[in-house]
Coordinates of C-alpha atoms in Angstrom, one line a residue:
X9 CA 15.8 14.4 6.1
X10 CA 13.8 11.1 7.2
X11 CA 12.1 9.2 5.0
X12 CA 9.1 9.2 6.7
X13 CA 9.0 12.7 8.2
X14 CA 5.9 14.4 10.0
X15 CA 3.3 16.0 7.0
X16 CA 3.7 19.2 5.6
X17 CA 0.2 21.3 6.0
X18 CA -2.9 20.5 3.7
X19 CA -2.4 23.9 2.0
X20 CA 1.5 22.6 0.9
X21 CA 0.0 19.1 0.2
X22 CA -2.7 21.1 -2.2
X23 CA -0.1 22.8 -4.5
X24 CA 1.3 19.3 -5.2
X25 CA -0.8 17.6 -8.5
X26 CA -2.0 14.4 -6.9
X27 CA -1.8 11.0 -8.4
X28 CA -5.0 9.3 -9.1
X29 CA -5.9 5.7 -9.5
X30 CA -9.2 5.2 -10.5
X31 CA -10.8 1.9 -9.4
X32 CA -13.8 1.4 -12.2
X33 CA -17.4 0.7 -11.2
X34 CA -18.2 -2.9 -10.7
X35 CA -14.6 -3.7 -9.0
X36 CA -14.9 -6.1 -6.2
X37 CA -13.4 -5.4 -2.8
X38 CA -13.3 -7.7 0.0
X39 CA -13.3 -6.8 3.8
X40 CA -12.6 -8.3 6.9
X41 CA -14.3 -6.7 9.9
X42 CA -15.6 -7.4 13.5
X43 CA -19.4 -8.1 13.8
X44 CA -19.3 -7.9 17.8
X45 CA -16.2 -6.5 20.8
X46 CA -15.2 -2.8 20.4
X47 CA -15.8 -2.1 17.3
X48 CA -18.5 -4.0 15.8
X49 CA -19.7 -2.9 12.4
X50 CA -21.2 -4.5 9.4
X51 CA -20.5 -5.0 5.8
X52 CA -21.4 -2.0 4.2
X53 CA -20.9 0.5 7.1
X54 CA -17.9 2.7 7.6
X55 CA -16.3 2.9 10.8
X56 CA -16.8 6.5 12.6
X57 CA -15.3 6.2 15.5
X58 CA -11.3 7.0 15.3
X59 CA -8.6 7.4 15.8
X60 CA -8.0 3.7 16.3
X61 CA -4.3 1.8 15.6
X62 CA -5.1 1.2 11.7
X63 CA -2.8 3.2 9.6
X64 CA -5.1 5.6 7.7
X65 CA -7.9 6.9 10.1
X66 CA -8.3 10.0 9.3
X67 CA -9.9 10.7 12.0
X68 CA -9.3 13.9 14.3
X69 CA -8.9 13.3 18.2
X70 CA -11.8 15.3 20.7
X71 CA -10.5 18.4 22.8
X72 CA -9.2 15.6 25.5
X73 CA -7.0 13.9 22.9
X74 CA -9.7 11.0 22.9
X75 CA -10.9 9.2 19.9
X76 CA -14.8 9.6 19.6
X77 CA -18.0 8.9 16.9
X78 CA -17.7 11.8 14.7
X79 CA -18.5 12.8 10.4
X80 CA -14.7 11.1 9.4
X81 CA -15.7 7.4 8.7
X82 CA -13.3 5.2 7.2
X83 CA -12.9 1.7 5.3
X84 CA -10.3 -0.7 4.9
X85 CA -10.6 -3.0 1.6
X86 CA -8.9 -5.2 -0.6
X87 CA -9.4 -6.5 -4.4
X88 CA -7.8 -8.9 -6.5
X89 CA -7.8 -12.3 -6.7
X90 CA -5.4 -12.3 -3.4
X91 CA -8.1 -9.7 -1.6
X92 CA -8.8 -12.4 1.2
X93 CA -5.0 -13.7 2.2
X94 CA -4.5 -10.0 2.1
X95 CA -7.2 -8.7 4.6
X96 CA -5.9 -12.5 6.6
X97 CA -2.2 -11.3 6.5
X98 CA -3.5 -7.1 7.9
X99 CA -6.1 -8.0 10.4
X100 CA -4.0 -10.7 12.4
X101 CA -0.5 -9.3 12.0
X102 CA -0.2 -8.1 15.9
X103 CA -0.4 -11.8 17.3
X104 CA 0.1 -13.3 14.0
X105 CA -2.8 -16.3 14.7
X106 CA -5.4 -16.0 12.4
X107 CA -8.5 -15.8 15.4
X108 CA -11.9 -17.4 13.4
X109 CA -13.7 -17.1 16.8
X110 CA -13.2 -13.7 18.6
X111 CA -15.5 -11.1 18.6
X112 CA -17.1 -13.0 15.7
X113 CA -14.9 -12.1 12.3
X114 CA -17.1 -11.7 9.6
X115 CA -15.8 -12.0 5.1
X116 CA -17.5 -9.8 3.1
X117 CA -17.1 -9.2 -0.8
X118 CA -19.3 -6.6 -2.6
X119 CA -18.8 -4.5 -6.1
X120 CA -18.6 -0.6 -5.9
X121 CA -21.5 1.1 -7.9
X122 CA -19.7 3.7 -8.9
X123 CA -15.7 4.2 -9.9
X124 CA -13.3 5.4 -7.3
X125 CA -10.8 8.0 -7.4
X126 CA -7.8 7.5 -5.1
X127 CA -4.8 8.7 -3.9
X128 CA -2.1 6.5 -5.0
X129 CA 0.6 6.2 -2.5
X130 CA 2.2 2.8 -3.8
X131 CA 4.9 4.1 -5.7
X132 CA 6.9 7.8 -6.5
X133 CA 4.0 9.5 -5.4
X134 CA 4.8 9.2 -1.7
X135 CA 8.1 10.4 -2.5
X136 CA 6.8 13.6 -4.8
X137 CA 4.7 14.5 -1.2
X138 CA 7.9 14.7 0.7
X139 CA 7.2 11.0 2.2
X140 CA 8.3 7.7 1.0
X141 CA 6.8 4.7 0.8
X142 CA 7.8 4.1 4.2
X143 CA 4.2 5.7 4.9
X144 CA 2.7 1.9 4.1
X145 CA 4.7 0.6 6.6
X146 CA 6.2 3.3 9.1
X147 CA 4.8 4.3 12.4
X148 CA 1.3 4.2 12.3
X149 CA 0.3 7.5 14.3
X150 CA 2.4 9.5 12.0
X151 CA 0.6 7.7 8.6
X152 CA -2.8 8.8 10.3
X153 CA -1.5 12.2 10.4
X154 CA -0.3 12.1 6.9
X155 CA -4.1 10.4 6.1
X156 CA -5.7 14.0 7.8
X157 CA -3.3 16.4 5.4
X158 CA -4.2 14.4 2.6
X159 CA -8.0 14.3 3.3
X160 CA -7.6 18.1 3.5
X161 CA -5.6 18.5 0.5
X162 CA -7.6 16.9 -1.7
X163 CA -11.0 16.7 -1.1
X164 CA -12.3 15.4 -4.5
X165 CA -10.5 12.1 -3.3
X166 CA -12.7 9.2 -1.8
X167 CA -9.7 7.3 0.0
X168 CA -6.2 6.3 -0.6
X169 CA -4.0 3.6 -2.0
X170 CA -1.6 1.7 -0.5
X171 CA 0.5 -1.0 -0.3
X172 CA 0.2 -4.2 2.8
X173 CA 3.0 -4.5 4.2
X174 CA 2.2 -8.3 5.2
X175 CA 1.5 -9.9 2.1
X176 CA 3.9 -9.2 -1.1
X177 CA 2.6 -5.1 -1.5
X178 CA -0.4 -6.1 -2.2
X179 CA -3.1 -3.1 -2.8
X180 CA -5.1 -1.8 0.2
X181 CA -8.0 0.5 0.1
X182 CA -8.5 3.1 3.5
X183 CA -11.8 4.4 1.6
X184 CA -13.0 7.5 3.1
X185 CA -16.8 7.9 4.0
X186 CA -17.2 10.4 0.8
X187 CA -17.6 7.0 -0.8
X188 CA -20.5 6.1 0.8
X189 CA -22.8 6.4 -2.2
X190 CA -19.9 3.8 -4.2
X191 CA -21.2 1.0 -1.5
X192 CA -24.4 -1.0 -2.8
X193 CA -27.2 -2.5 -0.9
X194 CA -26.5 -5.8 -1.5
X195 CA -23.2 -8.0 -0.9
X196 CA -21.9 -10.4 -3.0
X197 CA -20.2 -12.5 -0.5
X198 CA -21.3 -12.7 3.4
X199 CA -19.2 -15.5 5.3
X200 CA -18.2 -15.9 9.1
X201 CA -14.1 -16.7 9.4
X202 CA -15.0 -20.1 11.0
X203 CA -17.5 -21.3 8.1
X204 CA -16.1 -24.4 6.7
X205 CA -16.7 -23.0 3.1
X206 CA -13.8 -20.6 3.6
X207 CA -11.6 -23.4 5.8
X208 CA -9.3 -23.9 2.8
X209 CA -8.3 -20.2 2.4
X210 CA -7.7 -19.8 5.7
X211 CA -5.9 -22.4 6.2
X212 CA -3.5 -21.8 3.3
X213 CA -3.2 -18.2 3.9
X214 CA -1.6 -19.7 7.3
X215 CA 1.0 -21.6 5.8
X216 CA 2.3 -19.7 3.6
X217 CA 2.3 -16.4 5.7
X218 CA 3.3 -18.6 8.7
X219 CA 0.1 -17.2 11.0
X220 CA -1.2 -20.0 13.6
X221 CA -4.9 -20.6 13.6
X222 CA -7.6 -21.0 16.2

């Protein structure tokens, strides 16, 4: 059997006991996200158009097998004190040059108002579901397949856990729009990538993760 096989249906995934992180109110997350091009979005707004290439939309295709604007919004986060290098090292991995410029990239940091129950899927528990870990890192269409089980199977869940697989393992957030009410009105932190507060960052995420910047 594969280690990263095609999901079982949401019913199978619903007899399985899932693993639960809990993220506790007040935990800050940081974001990296396109304020203008295709998808342009803000700090605090989910993204409900999908499919797109990111590995856990859970989004569900049209009847023309085209992505479209529908109820399934999604959220990609990090947190920690390496939640910045981390959304550096996911966002830019295709081309691997760190673009401050293009369709106007945009930092944002904010503290959830509520705690957050997700699936974890950084250790055994990937295995237990008949996957492996494999799904943080595998084929991408297949990991948003496994994303649409899962957001069947469980739908007390508001997103899933996983680990980057471009900087060290580090913790990822794909939070699912039934967390909307866990996003406040305010941010924190609010910086474009080509402010010259966040210069240093960027330019040591760079070396040490070997990206070009531009």
């Amino acid at each position: 059997m594969p280690k990263f096989p095609e999901p079982p249906s949401s019913e199978s995934l619903a007899r399985i006991e899932p693993e639960i992180r809990l993220i506790n109110s007040a935990t800050e997350a940081t974001r990296l996200f396109s304020s203008r091009g295709h998808y342009p979005t803000r700090w605090n707004a989910f993204r409900y158009f999908g499919p797109t290439a990111s590995r856990f939309d859970h989004h569900l295709f049209d009847r023309n097998g085209e992505a479209y604007h529908q109820s399934r919004g999604i959220m990609y986060l990090a947190t920690g004190n390496e939640a910045i290098p981390t959304c550096l090292a996911e966002v830019f991995q295709v081309n691997r040059i760190i673009n401050r410029v293009s369709n106007s990239p945009v930092l944002s940091a904010f503290a959830f108002t509520r705690s957050l129950h997700l699936l974890n899927l950084t250790g055994h528990f990937a295995t237990t579901i008949g996957a492996s870990t494999a799904i943080n890192s595998g084929a991408r269409p297949r990991a948003r397949r496994w994303s649409q089980q899962l957001y069947l199977a469980y739908p007390d869940i508001d997103g899933i856990l996983y680990a980057s697989s471009m900087y060290g393992s580090h913790e990822i957030i794909a939070l699912f729009e039934r967390a909307v009410d866990a996003i406040p009105q305010e941010c924190i932190f609010h910086r474009h990538l080509n402010d010259p507060v966040i210069e240093t960052v960027v330019q040591e995420t760079a070396a040490k993760i070997s990206y070009n910047v531009v």
